[in-house]
Coordinates of C-alpha atoms and ligand atoms in Angstrom, one line a residue:
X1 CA -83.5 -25.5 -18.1
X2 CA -81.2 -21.8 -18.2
X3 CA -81.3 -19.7 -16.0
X4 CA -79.9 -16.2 -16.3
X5 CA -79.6 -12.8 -15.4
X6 CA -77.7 -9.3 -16.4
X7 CA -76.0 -8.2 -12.9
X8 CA -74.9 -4.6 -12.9
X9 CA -71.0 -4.7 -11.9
X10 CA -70.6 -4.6 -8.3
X11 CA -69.3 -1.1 -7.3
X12 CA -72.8 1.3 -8.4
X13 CA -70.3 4.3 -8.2
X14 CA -69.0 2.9 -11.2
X15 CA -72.1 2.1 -12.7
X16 CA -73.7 5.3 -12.1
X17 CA -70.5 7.0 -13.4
X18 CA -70.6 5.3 -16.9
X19 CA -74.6 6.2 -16.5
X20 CA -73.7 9.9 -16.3
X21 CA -71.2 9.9 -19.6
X22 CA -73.2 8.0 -21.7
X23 CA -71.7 5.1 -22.0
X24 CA -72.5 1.7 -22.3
X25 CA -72.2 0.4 -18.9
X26 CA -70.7 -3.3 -18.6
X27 CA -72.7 -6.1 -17.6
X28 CA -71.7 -9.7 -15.9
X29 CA -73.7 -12.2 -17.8
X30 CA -74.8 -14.7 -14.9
X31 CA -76.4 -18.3 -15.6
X32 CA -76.8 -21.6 -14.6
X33 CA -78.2 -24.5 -16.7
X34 CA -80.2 -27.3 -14.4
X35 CA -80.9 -31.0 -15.1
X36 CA -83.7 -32.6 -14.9
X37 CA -84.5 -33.0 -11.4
X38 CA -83.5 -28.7 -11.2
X39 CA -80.2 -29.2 -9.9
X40 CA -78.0 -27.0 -11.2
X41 CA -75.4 -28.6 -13.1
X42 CA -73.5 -25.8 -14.9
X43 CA -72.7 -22.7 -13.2
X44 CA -71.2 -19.8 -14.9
X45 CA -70.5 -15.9 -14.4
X46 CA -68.3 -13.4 -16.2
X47 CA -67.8 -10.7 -18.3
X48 CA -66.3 -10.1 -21.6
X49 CA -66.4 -8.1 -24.9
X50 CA -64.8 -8.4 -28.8
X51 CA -63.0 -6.2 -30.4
X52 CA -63.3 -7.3 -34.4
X53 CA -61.0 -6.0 -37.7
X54 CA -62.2 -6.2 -40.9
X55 CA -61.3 -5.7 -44.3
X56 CA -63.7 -3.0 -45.7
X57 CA -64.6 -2.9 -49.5
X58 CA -61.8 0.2 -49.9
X59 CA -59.1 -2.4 -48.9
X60 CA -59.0 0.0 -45.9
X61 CA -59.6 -2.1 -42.1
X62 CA -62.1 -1.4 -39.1
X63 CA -62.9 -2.5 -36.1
X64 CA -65.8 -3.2 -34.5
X65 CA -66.3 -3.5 -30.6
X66 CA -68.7 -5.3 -29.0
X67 CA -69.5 -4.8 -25.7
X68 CA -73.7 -5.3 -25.1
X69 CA -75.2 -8.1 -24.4
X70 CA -78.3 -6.9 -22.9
X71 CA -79.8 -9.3 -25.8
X72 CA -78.1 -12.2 -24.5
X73 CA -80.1 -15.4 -24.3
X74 CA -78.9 -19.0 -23.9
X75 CA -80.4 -21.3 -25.7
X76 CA -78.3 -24.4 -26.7
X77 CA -76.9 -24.2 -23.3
X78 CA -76.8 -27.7 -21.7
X79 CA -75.5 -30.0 -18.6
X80 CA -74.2 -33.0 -20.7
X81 CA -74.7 -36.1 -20.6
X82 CA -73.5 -39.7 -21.5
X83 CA -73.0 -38.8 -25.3
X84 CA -72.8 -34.5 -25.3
X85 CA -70.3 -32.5 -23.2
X86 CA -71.7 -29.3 -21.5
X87 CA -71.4 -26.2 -23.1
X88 CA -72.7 -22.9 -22.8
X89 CA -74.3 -21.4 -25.9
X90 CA -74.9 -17.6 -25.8
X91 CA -76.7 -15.5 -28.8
X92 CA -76.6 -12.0 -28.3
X93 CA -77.0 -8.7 -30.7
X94 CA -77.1 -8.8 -34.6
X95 CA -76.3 -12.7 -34.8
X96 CA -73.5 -13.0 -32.4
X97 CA -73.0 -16.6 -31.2
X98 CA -70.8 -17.3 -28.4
X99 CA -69.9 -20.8 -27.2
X100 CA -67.8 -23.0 -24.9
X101 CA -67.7 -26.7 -24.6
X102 CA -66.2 -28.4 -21.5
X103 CA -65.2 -32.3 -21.3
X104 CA -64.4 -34.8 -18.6
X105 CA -61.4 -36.5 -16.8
X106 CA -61.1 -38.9 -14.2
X107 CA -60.1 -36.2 -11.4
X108 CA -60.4 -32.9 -13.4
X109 CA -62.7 -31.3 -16.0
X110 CA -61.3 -28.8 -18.9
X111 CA -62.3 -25.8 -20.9
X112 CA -62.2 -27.6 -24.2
X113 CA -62.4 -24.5 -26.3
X114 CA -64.4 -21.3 -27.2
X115 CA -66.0 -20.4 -30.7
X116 CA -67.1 -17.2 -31.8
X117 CA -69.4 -16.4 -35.0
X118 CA -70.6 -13.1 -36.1
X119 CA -72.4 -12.0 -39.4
X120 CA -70.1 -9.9 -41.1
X121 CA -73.4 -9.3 -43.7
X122 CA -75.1 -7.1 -40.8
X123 CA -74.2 -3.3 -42.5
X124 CA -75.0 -1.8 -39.0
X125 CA -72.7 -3.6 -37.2
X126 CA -69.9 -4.0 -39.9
X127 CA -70.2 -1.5 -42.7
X128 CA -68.4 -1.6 -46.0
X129 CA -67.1 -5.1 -45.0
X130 CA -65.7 -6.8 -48.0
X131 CA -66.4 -10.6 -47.4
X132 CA -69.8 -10.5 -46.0
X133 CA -71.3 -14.0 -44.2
X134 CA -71.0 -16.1 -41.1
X135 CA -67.0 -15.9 -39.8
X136 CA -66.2 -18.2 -36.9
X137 CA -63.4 -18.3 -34.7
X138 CA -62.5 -21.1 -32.5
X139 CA -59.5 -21.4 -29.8
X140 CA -58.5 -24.3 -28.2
X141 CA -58.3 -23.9 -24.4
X142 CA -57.5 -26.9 -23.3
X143 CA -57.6 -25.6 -19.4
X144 CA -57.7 -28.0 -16.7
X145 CA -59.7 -28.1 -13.4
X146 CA -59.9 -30.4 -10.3
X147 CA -63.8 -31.7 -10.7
X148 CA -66.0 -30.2 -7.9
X149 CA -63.6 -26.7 -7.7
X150 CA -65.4 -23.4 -9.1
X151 CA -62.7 -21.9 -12.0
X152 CA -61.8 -18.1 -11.2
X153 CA -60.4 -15.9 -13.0
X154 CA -60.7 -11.7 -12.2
X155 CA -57.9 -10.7 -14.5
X156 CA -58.2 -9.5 -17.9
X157 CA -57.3 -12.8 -20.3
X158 CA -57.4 -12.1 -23.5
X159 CA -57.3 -14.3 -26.9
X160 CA -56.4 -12.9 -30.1
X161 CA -57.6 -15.0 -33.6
X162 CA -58.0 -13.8 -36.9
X163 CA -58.3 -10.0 -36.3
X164 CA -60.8 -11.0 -33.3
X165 CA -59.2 -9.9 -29.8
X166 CA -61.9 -11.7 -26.8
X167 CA -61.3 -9.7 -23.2
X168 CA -62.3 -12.0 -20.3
X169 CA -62.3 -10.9 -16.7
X170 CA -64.2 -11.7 -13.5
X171 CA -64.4 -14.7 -15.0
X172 CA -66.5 -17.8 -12.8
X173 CA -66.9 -21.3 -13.9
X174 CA -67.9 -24.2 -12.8
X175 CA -69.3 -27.6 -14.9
X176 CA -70.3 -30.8 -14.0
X177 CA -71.5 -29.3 -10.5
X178 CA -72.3 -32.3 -8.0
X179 CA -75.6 -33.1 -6.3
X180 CA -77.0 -29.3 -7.6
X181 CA -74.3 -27.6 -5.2
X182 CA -72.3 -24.7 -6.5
X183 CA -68.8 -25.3 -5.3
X184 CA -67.4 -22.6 -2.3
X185 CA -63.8 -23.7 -3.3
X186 CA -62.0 -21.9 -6.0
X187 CA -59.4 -22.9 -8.4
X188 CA -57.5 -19.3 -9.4
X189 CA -55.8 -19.0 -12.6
X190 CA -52.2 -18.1 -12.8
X191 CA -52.7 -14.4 -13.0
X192 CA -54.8 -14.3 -10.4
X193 CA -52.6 -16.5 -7.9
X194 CA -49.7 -14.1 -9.0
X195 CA -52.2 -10.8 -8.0
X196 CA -53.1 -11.7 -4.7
X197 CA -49.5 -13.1 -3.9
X198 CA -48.0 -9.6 -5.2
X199 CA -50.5 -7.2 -3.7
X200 CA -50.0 -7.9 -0.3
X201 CA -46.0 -7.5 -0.8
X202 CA -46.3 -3.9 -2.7
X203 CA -48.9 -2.5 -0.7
X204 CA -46.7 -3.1 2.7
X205 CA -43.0 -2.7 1.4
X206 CA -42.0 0.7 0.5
X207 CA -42.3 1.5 -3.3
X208 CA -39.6 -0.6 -5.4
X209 CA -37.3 1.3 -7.4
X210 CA -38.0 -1.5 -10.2
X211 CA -41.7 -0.1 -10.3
X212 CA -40.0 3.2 -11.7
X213 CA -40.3 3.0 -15.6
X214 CA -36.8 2.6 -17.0
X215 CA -36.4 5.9 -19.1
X216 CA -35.7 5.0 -22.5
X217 CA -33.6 6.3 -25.4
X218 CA -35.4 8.5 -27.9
X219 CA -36.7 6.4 -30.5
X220 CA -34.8 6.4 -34.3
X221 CA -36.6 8.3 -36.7
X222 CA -38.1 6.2 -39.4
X223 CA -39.3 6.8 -43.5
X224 CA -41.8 5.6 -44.7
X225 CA -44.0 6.0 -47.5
X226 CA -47.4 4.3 -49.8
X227 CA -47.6 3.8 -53.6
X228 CA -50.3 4.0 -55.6
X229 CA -50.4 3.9 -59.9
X230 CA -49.6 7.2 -59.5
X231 CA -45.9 6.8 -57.6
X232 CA -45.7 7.9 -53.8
X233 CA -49.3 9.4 -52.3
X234 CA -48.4 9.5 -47.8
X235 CA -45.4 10.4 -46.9
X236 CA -44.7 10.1 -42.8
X237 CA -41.2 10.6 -41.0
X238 CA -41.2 10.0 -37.2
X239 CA -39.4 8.3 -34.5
X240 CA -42.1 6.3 -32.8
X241 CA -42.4 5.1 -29.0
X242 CA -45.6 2.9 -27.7
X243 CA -46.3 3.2 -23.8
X244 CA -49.0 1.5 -22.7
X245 CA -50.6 -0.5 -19.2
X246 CA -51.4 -3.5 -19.2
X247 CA -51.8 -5.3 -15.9
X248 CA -50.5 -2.4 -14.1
X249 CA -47.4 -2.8 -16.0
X250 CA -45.4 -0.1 -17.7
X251 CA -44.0 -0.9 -21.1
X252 CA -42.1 1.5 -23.6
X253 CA -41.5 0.0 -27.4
X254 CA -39.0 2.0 -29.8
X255 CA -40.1 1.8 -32.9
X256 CA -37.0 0.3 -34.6
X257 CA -37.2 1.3 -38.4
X258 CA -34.5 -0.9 -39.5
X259 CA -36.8 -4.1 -38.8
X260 CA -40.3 -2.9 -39.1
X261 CA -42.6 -3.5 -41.9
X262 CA -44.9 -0.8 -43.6
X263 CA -47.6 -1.2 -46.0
X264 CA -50.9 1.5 -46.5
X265 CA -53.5 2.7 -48.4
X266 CA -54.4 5.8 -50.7
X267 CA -57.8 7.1 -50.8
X268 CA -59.7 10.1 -51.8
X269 CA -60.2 11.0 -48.8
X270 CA -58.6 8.7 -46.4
X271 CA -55.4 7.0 -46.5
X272 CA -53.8 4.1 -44.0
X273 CA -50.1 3.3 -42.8
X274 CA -50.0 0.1 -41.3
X275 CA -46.5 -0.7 -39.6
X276 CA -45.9 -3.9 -37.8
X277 CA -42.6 -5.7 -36.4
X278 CA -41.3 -8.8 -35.0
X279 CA -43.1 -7.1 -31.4
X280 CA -45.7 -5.0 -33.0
X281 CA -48.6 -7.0 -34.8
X282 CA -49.6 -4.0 -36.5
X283 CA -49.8 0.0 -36.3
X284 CA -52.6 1.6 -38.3
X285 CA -52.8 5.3 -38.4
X286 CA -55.8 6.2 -40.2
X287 CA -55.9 9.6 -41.5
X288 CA -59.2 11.8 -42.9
X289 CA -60.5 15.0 -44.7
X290 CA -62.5 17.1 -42.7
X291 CA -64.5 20.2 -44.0
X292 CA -63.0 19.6 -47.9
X293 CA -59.8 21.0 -46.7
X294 CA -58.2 19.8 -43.8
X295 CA -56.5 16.2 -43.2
X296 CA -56.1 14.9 -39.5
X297 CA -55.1 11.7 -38.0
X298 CA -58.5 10.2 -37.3
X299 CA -57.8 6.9 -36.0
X300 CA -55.1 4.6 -34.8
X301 CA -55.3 0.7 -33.9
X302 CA -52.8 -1.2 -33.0
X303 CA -52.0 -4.8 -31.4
X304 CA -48.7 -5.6 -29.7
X305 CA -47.1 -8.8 -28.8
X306 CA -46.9 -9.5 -24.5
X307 CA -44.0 -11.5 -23.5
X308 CA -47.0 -14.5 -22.8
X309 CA -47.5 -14.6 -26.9
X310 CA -50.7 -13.2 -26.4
X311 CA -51.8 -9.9 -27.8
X312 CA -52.7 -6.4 -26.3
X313 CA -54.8 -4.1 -29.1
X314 CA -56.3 -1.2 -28.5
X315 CA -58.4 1.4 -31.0
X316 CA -59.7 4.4 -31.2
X317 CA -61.3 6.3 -34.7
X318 CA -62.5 8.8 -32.7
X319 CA -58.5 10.9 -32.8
X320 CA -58.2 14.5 -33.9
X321 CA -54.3 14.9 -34.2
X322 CA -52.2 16.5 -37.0
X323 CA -54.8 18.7 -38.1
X324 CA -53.5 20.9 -41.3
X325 CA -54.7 22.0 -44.5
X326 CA -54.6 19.7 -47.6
X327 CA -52.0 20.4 -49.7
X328 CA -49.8 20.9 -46.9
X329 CA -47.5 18.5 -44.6
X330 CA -48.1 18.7 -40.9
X331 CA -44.2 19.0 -39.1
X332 CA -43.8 18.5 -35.3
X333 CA -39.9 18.2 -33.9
X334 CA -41.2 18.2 -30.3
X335 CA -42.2 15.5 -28.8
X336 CA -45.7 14.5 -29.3
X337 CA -48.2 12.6 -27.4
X338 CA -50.9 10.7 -29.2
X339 CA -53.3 9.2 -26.6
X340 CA -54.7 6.6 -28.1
X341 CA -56.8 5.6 -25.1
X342 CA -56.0 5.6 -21.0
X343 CA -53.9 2.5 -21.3
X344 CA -52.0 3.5 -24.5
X345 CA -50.2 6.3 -26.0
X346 CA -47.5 7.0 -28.6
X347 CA -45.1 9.5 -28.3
X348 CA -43.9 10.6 -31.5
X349 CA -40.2 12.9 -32.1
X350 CA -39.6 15.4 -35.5
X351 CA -42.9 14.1 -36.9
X352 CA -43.6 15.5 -40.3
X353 CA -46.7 13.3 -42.1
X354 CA -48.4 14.2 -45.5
X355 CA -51.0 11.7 -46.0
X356 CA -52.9 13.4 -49.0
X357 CA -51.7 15.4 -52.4
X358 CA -48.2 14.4 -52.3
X359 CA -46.4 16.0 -55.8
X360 CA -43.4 14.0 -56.5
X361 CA -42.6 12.1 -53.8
X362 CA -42.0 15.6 -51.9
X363 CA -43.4 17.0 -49.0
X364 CA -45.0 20.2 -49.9
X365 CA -44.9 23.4 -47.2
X366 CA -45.0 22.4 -44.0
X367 CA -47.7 23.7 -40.8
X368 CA -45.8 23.0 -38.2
X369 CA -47.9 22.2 -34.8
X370 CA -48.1 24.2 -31.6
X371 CA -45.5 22.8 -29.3
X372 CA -42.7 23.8 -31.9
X373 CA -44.0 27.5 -32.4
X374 CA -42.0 28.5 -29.3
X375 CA -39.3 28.2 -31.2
X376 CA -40.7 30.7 -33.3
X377 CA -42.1 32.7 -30.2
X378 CA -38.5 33.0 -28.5
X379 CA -37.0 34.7 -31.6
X380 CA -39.4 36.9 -31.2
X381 CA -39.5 37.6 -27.7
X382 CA -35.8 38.1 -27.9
X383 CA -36.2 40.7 -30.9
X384 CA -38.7 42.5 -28.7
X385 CA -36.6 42.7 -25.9
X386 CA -33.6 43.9 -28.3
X387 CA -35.9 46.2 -30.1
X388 CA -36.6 47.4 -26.6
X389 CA -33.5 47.9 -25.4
X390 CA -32.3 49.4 -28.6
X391 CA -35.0 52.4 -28.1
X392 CA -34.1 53.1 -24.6
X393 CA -30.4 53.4 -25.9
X394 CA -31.8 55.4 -28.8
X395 CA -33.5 57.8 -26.2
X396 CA -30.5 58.0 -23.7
X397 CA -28.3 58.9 -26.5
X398 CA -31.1 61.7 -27.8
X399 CA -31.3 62.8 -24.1
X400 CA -27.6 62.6 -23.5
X401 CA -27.0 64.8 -26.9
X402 CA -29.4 67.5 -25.6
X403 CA -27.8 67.4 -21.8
X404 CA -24.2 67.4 -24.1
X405 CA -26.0 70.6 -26.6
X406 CA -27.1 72.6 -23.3
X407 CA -23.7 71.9 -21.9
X408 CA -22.0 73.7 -25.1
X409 CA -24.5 76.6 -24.8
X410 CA -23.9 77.5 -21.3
X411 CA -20.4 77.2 -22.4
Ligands
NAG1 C1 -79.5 -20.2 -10.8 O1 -80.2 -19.1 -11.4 C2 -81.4 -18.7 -10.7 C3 -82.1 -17.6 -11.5 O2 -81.2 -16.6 -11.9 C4 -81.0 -18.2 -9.3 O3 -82.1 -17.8 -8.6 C5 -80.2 -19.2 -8.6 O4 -79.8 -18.7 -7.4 C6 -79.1 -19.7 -9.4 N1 -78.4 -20.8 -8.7 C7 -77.2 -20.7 -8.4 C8 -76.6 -21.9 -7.7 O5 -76.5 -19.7 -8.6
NAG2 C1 -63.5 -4.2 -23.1 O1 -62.8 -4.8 -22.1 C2 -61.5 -4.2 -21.8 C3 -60.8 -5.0 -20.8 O2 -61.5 -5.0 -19.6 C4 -61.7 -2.8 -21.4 O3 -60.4 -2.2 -21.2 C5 -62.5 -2.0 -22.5 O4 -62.7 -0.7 -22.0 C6 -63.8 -2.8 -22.7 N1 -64.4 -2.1 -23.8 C7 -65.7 -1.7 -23.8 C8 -66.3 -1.0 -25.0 O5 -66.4 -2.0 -22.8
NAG3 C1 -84.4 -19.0 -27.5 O1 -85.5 -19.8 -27.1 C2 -86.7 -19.1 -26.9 C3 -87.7 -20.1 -26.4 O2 -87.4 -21.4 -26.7 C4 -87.2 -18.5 -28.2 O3 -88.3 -17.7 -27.9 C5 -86.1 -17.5 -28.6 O4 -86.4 -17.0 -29.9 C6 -84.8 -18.3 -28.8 N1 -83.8 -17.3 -29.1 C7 -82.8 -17.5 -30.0 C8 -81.8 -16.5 -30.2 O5 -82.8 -18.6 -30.7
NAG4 C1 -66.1 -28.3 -28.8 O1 -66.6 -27.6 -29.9 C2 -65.8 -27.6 -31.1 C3 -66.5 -26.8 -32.1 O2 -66.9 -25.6 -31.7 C4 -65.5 -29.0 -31.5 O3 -64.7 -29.0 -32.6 C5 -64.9 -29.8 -30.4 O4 -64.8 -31.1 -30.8 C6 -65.8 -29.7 -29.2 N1 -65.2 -30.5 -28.1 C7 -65.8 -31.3 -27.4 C8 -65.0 -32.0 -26.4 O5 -67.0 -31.6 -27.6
NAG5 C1 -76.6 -12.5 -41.5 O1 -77.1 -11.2 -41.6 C2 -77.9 -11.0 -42.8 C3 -78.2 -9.5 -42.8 O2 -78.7 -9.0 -41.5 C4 -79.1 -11.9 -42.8 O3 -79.9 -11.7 -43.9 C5 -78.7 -13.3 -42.7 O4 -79.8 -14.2 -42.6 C6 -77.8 -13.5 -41.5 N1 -77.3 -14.9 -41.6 C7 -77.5 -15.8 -40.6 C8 -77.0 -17.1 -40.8 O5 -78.1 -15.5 -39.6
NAG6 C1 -72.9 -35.9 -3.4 O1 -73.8 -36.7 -2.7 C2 -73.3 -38.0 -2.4 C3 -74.4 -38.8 -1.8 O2 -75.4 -38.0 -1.3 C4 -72.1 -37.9 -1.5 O3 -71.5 -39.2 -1.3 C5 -71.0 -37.1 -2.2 O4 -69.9 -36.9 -1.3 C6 -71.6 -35.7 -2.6 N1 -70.6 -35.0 -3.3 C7 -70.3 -33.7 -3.0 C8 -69.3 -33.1 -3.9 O5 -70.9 -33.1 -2.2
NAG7 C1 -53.7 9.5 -60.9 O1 -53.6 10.8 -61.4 C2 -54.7 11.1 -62.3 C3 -54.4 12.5 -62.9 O2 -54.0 13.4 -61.9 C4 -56.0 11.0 -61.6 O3 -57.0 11.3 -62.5 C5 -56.1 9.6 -61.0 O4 -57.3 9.5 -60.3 C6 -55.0 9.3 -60.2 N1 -55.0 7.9 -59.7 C7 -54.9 7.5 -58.5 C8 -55.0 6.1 -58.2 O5 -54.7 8.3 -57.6
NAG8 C1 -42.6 4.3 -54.5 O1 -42.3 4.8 -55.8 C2 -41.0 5.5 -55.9 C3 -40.9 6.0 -57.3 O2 -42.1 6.7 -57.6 C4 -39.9 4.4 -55.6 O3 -38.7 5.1 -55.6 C5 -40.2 3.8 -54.2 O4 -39.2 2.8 -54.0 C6 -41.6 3.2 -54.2 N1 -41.8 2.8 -52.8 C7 -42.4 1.7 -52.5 C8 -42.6 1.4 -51.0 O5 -42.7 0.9 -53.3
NAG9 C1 -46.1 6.2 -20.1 O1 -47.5 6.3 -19.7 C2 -47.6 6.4 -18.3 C3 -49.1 6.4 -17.9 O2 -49.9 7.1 -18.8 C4 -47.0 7.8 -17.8 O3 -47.1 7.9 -16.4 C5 -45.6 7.8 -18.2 O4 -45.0 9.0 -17.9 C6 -45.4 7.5 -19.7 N1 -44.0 7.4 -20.0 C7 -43.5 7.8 -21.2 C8 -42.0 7.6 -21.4 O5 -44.2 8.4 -22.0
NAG10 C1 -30.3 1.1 -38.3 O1 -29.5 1.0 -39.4 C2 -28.5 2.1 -39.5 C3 -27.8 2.0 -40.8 O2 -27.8 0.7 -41.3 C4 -27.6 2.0 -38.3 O3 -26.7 3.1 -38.3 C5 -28.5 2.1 -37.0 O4 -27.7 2.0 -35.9 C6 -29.6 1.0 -37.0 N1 -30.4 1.3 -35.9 C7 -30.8 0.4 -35.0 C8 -31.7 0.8 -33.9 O5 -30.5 -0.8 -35.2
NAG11 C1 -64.8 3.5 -48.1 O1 -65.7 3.9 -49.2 C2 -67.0 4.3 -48.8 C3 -67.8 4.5 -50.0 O2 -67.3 3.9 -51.1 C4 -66.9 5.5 -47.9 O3 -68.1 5.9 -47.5 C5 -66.0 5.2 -46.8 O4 -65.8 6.4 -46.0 C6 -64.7 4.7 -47.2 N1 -63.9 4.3 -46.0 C7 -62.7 4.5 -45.9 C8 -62.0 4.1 -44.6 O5 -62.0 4.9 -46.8
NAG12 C1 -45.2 -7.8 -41.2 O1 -46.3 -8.5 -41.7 C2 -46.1 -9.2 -42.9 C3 -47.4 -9.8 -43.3 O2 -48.2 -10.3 -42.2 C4 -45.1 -10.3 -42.6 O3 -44.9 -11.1 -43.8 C5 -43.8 -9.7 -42.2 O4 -42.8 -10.7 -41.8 C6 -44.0 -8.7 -41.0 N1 -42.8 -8.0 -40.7 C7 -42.1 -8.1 -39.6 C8 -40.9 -7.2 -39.5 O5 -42.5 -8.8 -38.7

């Protein structure tokens, strides 16, 4: 027998926040499976969502996230016995299947491994995808606990497979339960052994000048450019920086053009520069027509590599940036920030981007963006104040010629 239920996050300020804007609030998924005689067996509680890419049918890629699983239910779930190993089987949504099988040792048990499938032929959930059918992916685990401890796990982990990127966090677990008794005595993953050793130290000790972020260099500014039949079709020069948080932590990435990759798409109306490097598993910028005469930068995904070899990716199509009318380039020398979500930004140095009409392999006549028209606003403040000044000269002179003419009369 499963047993389950959707728990609203702890914290209802939270909850009611997400309430208030919309959103789709995040659930814990909560079960237990129970033997025969009703002892519970498997115990399991945490939260998670999927970000997916695919390949659309205009070679161009999305990405999906997934992140409801009000539908969940668990059938398949089961304790184990002699000849099966546990595992917990969760369907949710548009055929999303979710599963994780566990086995035995002596003194421990282990995460075998986690499979995902999802049915790329559901148009609502994946439109325009190219390959269209069940696609699993499965990841090998191979985590080890001591039997009778409950697994925890609050931090974020995160697995990255085949253009799927599963987020974990709050994560509890226990299998092969004994005598029907959930286990009171955790068994804390690295990370969060590592959290609640660090906390304690930063929260008394006075701030650490290592927190500081180091300031780096401006990044190099890089060329780069798409093909089609018809010779060059996006043209973008930029020096690029990543920031982003993850785990609290601060990192910076300079794009180095001298070792990064770039590839891209040209269509009617939307074109794709995908960058990646040794550090960067990709960089999409995504770029659209709006009203039949405008381009912008409409989206931007991207996935870097964290020192642990797993992957941090983040996307948004939902960008308005480097708005200017077709036919044009869009120029920025300032320094720009794109902010991609809370956690990432890119901050981008003499930008100039034409993603659409390019004649020749030549920008055409550039709209340059906001921050650089004080350049153009302090020539002119400075001719206004010379203009200015020259009148008041002008008049003083007038005036001092008339004082001068009524000198010579009374002379
Ligand atoms: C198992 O699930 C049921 C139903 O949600 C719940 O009442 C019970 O407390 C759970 N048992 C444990 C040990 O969590
Ligand atoms: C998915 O989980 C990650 C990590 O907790 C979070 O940053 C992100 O906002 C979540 N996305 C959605 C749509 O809930
Ligand atoms: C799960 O099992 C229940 C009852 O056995 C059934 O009504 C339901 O359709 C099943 N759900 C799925 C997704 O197979
Ligand atoms: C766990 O499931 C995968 C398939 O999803 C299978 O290949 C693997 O052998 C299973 N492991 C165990 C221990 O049953
Ligand atoms: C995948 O989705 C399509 C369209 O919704 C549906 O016809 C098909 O039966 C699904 N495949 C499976 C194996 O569920
Ligand atoms: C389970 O019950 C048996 C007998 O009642 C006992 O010997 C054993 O220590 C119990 N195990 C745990 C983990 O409580
Ligand atoms: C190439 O240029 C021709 C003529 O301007 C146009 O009809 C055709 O659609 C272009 N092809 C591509 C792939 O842009
Ligand atoms: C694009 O085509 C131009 C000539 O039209 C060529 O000089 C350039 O190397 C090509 N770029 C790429 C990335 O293939
Ligand atoms: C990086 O992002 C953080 C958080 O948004 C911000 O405080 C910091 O100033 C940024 N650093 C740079 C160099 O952009
Ligand atoms: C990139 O290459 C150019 C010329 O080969 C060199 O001057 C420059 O220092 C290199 N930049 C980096 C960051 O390696
Ligand atoms: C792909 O093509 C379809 C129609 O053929 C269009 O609706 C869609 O916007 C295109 N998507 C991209 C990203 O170009
Ligand atoms: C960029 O990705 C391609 C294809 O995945 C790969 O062959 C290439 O080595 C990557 N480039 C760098 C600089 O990592």
């Amino acid at each position: 027998m499963v047993c389950f239920r959707l728990s609203p996050v702890p914290g209802t300020g939270l909850v009611l926040l997400c309430l208030v804007l919309g959103a789709v609030s995040s659930y814990a998924l909560e079960f237990n499976v129970t033997d025969s005689e009703k002892a519970v067996c498997l115990f399991a509680k945490w939260q998670m969502n999927f970000t997916i890419r695919y390949e659309t049918t205009n070679k161009t890629y999305k990405t999906v996230t997934i992140s409801d699983f009000s539908t969940a239910s668990y059938n398949g779930s089961v304790c184990g016995d002699d000849q099966n190993n546990p595992k917990i089987v969760v369907q949710f949504g548009s055929g999303f299947s979710w599963t994780v099988n566990f086995t035995k040792e002596e003194s421990t048990y282990s995460i075998d491994s986690i499979s995902f499938s999802y049915n790329t032929s559901d148009k609502a959930t994946f439109p325009d995808a190219k390959d269209k059918g069940i696609l699993t992916v499965r990841d090998a685990v191979g985590f080890r606990i001591p039997l009778n401890d409950m697994f925890r796990c609050n931090s974020l982990s995160t697995l990255e497979n085949s253009g799927v990127v599963q987020y974990y966090w709050d994560v509890h677990v226990q299998a092969f339960v004994q005598n029907g008794t959930v286990s009171t005595k955790e068994y804390l993953c690295e990370k969060d052994k590592t959290s609640t050793t660090v906390v304690p130290i930063t929260s008394t000790a006075a701030p650490s000048p290592t927190t500081a972020p180091t300031p780096k260099e401006k990044p190099e500014v890089g060329s780069y450019s798409v093909n089609n039949s018809n010779g060059t079709c996006l043209l973008a020069t930029m020096g690029l920086q990543l920031n982003f948080t993850h785990n609290k932590v601060v990192s910076i990435i300079n794009i180095n053009p001298n070792t990064t990759d770039f590839t891209g798409s040209c269509q009617p109306r939307s074109a794709l520069l995908s960058l990646n490097s040794s550090n960067v598993k990709y960089l999409d910028f995504v770029f659209a027509v709006k009203n039949e005469n405008r381009f912008y930068l409409k989206e931007v995904n991207v996935s870097v590599y964290l020192v642990n070899g797993s992957v941090f990716s983040i996307a948004n199509n939902n960008l308005s940036y480097w708005d200017a009318p077709l036919g044009s380039s869009y120029m920025c020398n300032k320094e720009q920030t794109i902010s991609v979500s809370g956690a990432f930004q890119i901050n981008t140095f003499d930008l100039r981007v034409q993603p659409f009409n390019v004649m020749e392999g030549k920008y055409s006549t550039a709209q340059e963006c906001s921050l650089d028209d004080d350049t153009i606003l302090i020539p002119i403040i400075v001719g206004a104040g010379l203009s200015g000044l020259i009148i008041v000269i002008v008049i003083a002179y007038l005036i001092g010629r008339r004082k001068s003419y009524a000198g010579y009369q009374t002379l």
